[in-house]
Tab-separated table of C-alpha atoms in Angstrom:
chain	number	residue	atom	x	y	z
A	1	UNK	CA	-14.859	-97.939	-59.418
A	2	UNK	CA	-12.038	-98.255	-57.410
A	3	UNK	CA	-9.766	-99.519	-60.562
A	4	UNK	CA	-11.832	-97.018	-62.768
A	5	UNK	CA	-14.553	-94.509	-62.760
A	6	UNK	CA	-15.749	-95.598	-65.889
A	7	UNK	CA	-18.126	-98.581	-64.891
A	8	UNK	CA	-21.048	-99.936	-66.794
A	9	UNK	CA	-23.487	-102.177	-65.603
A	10	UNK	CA	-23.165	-106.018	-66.152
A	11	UNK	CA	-24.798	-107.215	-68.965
A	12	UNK	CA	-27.716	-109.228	-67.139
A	13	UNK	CA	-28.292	-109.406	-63.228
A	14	UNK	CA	-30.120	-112.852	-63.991
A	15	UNK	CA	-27.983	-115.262	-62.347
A	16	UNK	CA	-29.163	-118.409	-64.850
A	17	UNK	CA	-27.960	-116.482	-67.479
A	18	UNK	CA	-24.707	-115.684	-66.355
A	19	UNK	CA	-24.652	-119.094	-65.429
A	20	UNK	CA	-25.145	-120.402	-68.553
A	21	UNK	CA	-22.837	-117.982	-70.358
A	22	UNK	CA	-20.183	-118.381	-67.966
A	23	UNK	CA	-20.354	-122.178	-68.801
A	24	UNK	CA	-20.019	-121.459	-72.317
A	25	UNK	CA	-17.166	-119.494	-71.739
A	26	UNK	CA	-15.610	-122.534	-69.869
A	27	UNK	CA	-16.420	-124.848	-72.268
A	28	UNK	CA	-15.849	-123.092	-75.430
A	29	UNK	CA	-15.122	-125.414	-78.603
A	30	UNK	CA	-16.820	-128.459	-76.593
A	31	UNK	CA	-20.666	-130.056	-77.594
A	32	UNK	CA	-22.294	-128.417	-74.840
A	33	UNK	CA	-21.794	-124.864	-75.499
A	34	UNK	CA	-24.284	-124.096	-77.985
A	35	UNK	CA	-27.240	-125.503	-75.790
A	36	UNK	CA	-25.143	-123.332	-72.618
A	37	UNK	CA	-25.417	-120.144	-75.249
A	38	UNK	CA	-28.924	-120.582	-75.775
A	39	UNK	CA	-29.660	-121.324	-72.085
A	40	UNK	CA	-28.089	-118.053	-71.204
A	41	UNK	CA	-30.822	-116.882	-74.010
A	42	UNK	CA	-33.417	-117.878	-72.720
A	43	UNK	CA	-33.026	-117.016	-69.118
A	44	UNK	CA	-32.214	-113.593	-69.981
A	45	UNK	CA	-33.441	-112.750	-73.446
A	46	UNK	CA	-31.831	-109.204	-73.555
A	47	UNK	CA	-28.326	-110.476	-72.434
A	48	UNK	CA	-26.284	-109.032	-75.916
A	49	UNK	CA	-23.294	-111.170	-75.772
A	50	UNK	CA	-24.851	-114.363	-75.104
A	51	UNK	CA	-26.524	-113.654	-78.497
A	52	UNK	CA	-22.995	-112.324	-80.406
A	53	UNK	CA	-21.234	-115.667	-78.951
A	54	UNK	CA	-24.021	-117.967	-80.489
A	55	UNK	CA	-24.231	-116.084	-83.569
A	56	UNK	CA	-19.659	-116.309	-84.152
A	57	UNK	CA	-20.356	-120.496	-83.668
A	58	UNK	CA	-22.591	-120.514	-86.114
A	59	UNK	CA	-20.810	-118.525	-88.611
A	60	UNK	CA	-17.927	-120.714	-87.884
A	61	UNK	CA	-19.936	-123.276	-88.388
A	62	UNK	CA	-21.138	-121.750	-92.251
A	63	UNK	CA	-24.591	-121.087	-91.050
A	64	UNK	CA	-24.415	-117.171	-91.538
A	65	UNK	CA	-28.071	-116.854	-92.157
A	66	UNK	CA	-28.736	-118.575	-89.168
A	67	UNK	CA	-26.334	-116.190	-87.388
A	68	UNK	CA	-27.584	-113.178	-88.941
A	69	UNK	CA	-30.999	-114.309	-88.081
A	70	UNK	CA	-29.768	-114.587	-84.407
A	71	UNK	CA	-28.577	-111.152	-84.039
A	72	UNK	CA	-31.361	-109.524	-85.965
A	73	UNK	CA	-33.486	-111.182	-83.001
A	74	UNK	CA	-31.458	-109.562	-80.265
A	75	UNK	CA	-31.299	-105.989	-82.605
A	76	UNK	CA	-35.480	-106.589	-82.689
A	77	UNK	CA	-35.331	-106.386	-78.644
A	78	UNK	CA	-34.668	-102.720	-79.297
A	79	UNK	CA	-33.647	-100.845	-75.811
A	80	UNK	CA	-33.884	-103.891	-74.249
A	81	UNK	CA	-30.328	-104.070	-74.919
A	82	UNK	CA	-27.979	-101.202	-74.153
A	83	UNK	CA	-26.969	-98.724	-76.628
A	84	UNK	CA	-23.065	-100.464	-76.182
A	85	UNK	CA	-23.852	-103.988	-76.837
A	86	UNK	CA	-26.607	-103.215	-79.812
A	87	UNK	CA	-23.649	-101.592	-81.653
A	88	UNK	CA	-21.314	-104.995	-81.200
A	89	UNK	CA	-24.173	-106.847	-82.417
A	90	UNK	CA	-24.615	-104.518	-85.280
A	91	UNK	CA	-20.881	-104.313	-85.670
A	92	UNK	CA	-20.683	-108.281	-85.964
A	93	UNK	CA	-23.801	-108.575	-88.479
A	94	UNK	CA	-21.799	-105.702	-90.255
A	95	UNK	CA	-18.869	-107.874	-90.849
A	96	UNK	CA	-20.855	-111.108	-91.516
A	97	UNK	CA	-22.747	-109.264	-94.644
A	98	UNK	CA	-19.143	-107.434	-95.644
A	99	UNK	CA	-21.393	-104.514	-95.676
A	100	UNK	CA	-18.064	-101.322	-95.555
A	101	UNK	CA	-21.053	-99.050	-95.405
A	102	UNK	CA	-22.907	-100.505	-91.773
A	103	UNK	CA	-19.416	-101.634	-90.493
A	104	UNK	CA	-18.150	-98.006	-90.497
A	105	UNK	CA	-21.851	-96.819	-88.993
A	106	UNK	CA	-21.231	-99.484	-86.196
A	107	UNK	CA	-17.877	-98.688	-85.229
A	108	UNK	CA	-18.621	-95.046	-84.897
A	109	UNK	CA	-21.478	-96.174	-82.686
A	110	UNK	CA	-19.231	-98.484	-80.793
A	111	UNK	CA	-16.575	-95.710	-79.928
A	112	UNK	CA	-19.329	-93.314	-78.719
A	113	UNK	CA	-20.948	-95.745	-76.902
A	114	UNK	CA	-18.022	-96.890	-74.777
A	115	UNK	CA	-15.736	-93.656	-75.096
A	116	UNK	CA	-12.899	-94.253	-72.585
A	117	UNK	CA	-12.172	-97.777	-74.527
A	118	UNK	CA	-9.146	-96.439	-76.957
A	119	UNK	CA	-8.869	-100.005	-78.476
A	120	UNK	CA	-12.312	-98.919	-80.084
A	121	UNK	CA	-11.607	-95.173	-81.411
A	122	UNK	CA	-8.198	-97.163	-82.837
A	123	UNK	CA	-10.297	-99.060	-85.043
A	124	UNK	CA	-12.652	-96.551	-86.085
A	125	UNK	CA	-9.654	-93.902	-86.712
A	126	UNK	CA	-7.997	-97.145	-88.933
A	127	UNK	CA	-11.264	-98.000	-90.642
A	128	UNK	CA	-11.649	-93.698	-91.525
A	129	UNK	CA	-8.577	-93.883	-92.730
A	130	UNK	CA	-8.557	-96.718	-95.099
A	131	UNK	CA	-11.960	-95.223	-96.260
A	132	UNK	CA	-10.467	-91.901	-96.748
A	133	UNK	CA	-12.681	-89.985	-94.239
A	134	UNK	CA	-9.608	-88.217	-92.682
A	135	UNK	CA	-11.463	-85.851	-90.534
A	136	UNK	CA	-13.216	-88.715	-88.803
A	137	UNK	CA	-9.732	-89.826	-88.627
A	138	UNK	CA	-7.807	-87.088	-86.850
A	139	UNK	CA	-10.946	-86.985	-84.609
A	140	UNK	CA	-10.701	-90.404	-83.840
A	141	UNK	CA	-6.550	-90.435	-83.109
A	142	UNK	CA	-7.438	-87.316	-81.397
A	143	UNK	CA	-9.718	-89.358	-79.054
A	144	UNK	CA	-6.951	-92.652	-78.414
A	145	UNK	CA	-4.170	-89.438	-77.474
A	146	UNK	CA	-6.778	-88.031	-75.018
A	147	UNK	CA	-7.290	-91.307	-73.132
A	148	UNK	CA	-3.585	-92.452	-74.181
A	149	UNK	CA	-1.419	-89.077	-74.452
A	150	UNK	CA	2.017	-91.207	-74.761
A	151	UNK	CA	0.719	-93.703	-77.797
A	152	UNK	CA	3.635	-92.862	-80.557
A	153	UNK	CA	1.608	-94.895	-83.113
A	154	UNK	CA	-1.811	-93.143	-82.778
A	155	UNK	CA	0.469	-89.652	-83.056
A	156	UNK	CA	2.274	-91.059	-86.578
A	157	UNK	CA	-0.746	-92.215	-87.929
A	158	UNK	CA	-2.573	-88.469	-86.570
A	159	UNK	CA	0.248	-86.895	-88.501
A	160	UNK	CA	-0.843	-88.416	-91.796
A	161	UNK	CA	-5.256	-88.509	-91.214
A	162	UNK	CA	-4.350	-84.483	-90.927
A	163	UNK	CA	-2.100	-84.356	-93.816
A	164	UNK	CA	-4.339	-86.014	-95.854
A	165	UNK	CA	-7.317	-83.712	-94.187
A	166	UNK	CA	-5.277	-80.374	-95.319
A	167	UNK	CA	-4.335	-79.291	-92.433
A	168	UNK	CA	-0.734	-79.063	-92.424
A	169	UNK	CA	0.142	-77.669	-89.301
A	170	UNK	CA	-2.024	-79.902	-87.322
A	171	UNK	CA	-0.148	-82.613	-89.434
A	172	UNK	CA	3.378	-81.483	-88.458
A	173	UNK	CA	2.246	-80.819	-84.773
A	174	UNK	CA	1.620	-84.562	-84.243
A	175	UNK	CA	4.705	-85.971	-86.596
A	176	UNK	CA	7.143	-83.624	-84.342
A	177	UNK	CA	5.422	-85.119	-81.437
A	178	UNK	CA	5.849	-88.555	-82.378
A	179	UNK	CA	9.992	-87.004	-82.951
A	180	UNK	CA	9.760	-86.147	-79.091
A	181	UNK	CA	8.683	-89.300	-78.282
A	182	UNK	CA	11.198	-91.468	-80.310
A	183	UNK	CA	14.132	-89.330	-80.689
A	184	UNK	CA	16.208	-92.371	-81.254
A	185	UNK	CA	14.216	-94.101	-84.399
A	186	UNK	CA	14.613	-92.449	-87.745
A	187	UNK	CA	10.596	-92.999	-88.774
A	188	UNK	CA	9.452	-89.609	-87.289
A	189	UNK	CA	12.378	-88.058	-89.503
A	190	UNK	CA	10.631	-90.156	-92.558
A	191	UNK	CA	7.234	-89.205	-91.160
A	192	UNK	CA	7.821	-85.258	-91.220
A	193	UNK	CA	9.492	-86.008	-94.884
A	194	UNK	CA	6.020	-87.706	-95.481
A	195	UNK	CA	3.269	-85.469	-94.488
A	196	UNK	CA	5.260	-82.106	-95.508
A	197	UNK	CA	5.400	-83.998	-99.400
A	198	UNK	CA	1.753	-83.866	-98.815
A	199	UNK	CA	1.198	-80.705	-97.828
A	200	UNK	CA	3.555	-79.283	-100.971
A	201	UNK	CA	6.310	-78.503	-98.882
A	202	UNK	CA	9.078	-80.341	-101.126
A	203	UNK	CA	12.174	-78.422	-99.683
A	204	UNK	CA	11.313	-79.033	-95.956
A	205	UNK	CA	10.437	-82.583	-97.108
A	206	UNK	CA	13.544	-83.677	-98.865
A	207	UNK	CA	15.323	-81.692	-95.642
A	208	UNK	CA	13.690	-84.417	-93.625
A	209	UNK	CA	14.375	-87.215	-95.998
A	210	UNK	CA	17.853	-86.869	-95.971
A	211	UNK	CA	18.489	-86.615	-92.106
A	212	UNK	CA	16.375	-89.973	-91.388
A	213	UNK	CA	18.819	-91.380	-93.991
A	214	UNK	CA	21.516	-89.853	-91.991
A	215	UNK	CA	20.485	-90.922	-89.004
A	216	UNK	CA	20.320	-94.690	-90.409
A	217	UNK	CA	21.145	-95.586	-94.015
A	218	UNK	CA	19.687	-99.188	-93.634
A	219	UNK	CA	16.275	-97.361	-92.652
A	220	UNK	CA	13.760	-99.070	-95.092
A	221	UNK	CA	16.357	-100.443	-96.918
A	222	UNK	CA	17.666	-96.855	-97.809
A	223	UNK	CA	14.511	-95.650	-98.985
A	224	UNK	CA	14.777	-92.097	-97.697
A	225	UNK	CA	17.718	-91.255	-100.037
A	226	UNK	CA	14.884	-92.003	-102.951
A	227	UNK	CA	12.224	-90.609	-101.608
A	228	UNK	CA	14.384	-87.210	-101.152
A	229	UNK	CA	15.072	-87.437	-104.975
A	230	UNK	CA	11.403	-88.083	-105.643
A	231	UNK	CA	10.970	-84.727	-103.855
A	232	UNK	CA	13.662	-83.209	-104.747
A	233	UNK	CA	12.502	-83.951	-108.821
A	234	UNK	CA	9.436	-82.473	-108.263
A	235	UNK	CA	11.032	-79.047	-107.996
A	236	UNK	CA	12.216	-79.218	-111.155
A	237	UNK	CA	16.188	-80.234	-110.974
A	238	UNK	CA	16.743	-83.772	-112.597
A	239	UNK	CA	20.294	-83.441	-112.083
A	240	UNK	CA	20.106	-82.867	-108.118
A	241	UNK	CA	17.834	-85.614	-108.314
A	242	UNK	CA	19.678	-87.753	-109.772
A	243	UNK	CA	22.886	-87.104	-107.263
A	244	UNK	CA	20.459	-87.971	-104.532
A	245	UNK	CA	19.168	-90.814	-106.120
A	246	UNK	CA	22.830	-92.144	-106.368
A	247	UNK	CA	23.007	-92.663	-102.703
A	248	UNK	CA	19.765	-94.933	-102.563
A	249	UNK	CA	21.451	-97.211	-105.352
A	250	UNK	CA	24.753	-97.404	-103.713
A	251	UNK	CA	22.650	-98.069	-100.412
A	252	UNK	CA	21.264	-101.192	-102.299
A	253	UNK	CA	24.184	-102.210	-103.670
A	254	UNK	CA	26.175	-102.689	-100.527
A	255	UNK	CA	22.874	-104.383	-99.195
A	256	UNK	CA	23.692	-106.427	-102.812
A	257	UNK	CA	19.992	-105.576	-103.890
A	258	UNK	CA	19.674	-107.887	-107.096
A	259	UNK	CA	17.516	-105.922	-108.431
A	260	UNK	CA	19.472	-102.521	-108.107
A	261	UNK	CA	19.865	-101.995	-111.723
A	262	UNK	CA	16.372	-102.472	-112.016
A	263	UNK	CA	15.971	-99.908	-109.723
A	264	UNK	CA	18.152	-97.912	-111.435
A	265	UNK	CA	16.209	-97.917	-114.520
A	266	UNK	CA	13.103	-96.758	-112.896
């Protein structure tokens, strides 16, 4: 408690067990560690990871129904096993039966279970994301900042779950944050340019386009002069467009882009 106040209790307090698991742990990718695994087991029948290790060398081993069957006997112990390590187990059946639907389910209980771990609200926010549950998403980023105020990625990637959730402001809070805390790098520029072409605001967007091309015309290759004609376009003006445009094909010319005339004709 001394490193942090938030403790759990070890996993067992039977010493066997921890023997045994400890000697898989040693012994990992060696004969003996199955029978160690099981040991560990059967000394201490509610011991979660124990069960999760046994279960990962089986499926390595292309027995998934024996390690599904494995961790459906430690999820049958019920309370037995804390809230925390039932939701791993879950998590890792989850992943075994590429079931999206329980995977999701088991990383939200994972995250709640062991809230001060931002590794854990990271992959929950990623997996709302990619799922398109942006709410769950800015709450989830929101959770990483609060444990983790000064991670830039989790404040990008905040900036776009709230974009993408309609709420603008909330959106350009975070990207201008991200701006404060890499003034130097021309992605929070992009970023802004990004999440206000969401949010329909195509003049403050191509605004933001242009000055991260300004502030590095090799950015992405010189993709922000296009994507401030893409914006730019959608107001209406094909001819402004097009001047814009001309500045992301002489970008990839001087980078002698083979396929600029390709580029050109899209």
């Amino acid at each position: 408690r001394q490193i942090s106040p938030h403790t759990i209790p070890y996993g067992t307090r039977n010493p066997q067990a921890i023997e045994a698991h400890i000697n898989a742990l040693e012994d990992r990718g060696k004969a003996g560690v199955v029978e160690d695994l099981e040991k560990a087991v059967a000394a201490d029948p509610n011991f979660g990871p124990a069960y999760r290790q046994l279960a990962q060398i089986k499926a390595q081993r292309k027995d998934v129904d024996g390690a599904l069957a494995l961790l459906n006997q430690a999820l049958a112990r019920g309370n037995g096993i804390p809230e925390a390590e039932r939701a791993l187990v879950r998590l890792q059946a989850a992943d075994l039966q590429n079931d999206a639907a329980a995977r999701f389910e088991a990383l939200a209980a994972v995250a709640k279970a062991d809230p001060s771990d931002p590794q854990k609200w990271r992959e929950l926010a990623a997996a709302s994301y990619t799922t398109h549950r942006y709410p769950q998403a800015v709450e989830a980023y929101r959770q990483v900042l609060a444990i983790q105020p000064d991670d830039v990625d989790s404040w990008n990637q905040l900036g776009y779950a709230a974009a993408y959730a309609g709420d603008a402001a909330a959106a350009r809070s975070a990207a201008n944050r991200y701006r404060e805390l890499l003034p130097a790098s021309p992605n929070p520029l992009d970023s802004l340019g990004d999440v206000n072409l969401i949010g329909g605001r195509l003049a403050d967007a191509e605004e933001y386009y242009k000055r991260s091309a300004q502030k590095s015309p090799v950015f992405l290759g010189g993709l922000d002069f296009l994507k401030a004609a893409m914006a730019h376009l959608q107001t209406g003006d094909v001819s402004g467009s097009d001047a814009l445009a001309q500045q992301y094909f002489d970008a990839r010319a001087a980078a002698k882009d083979p396929l600029v005339d390709y580029r050109k004709a899209q």
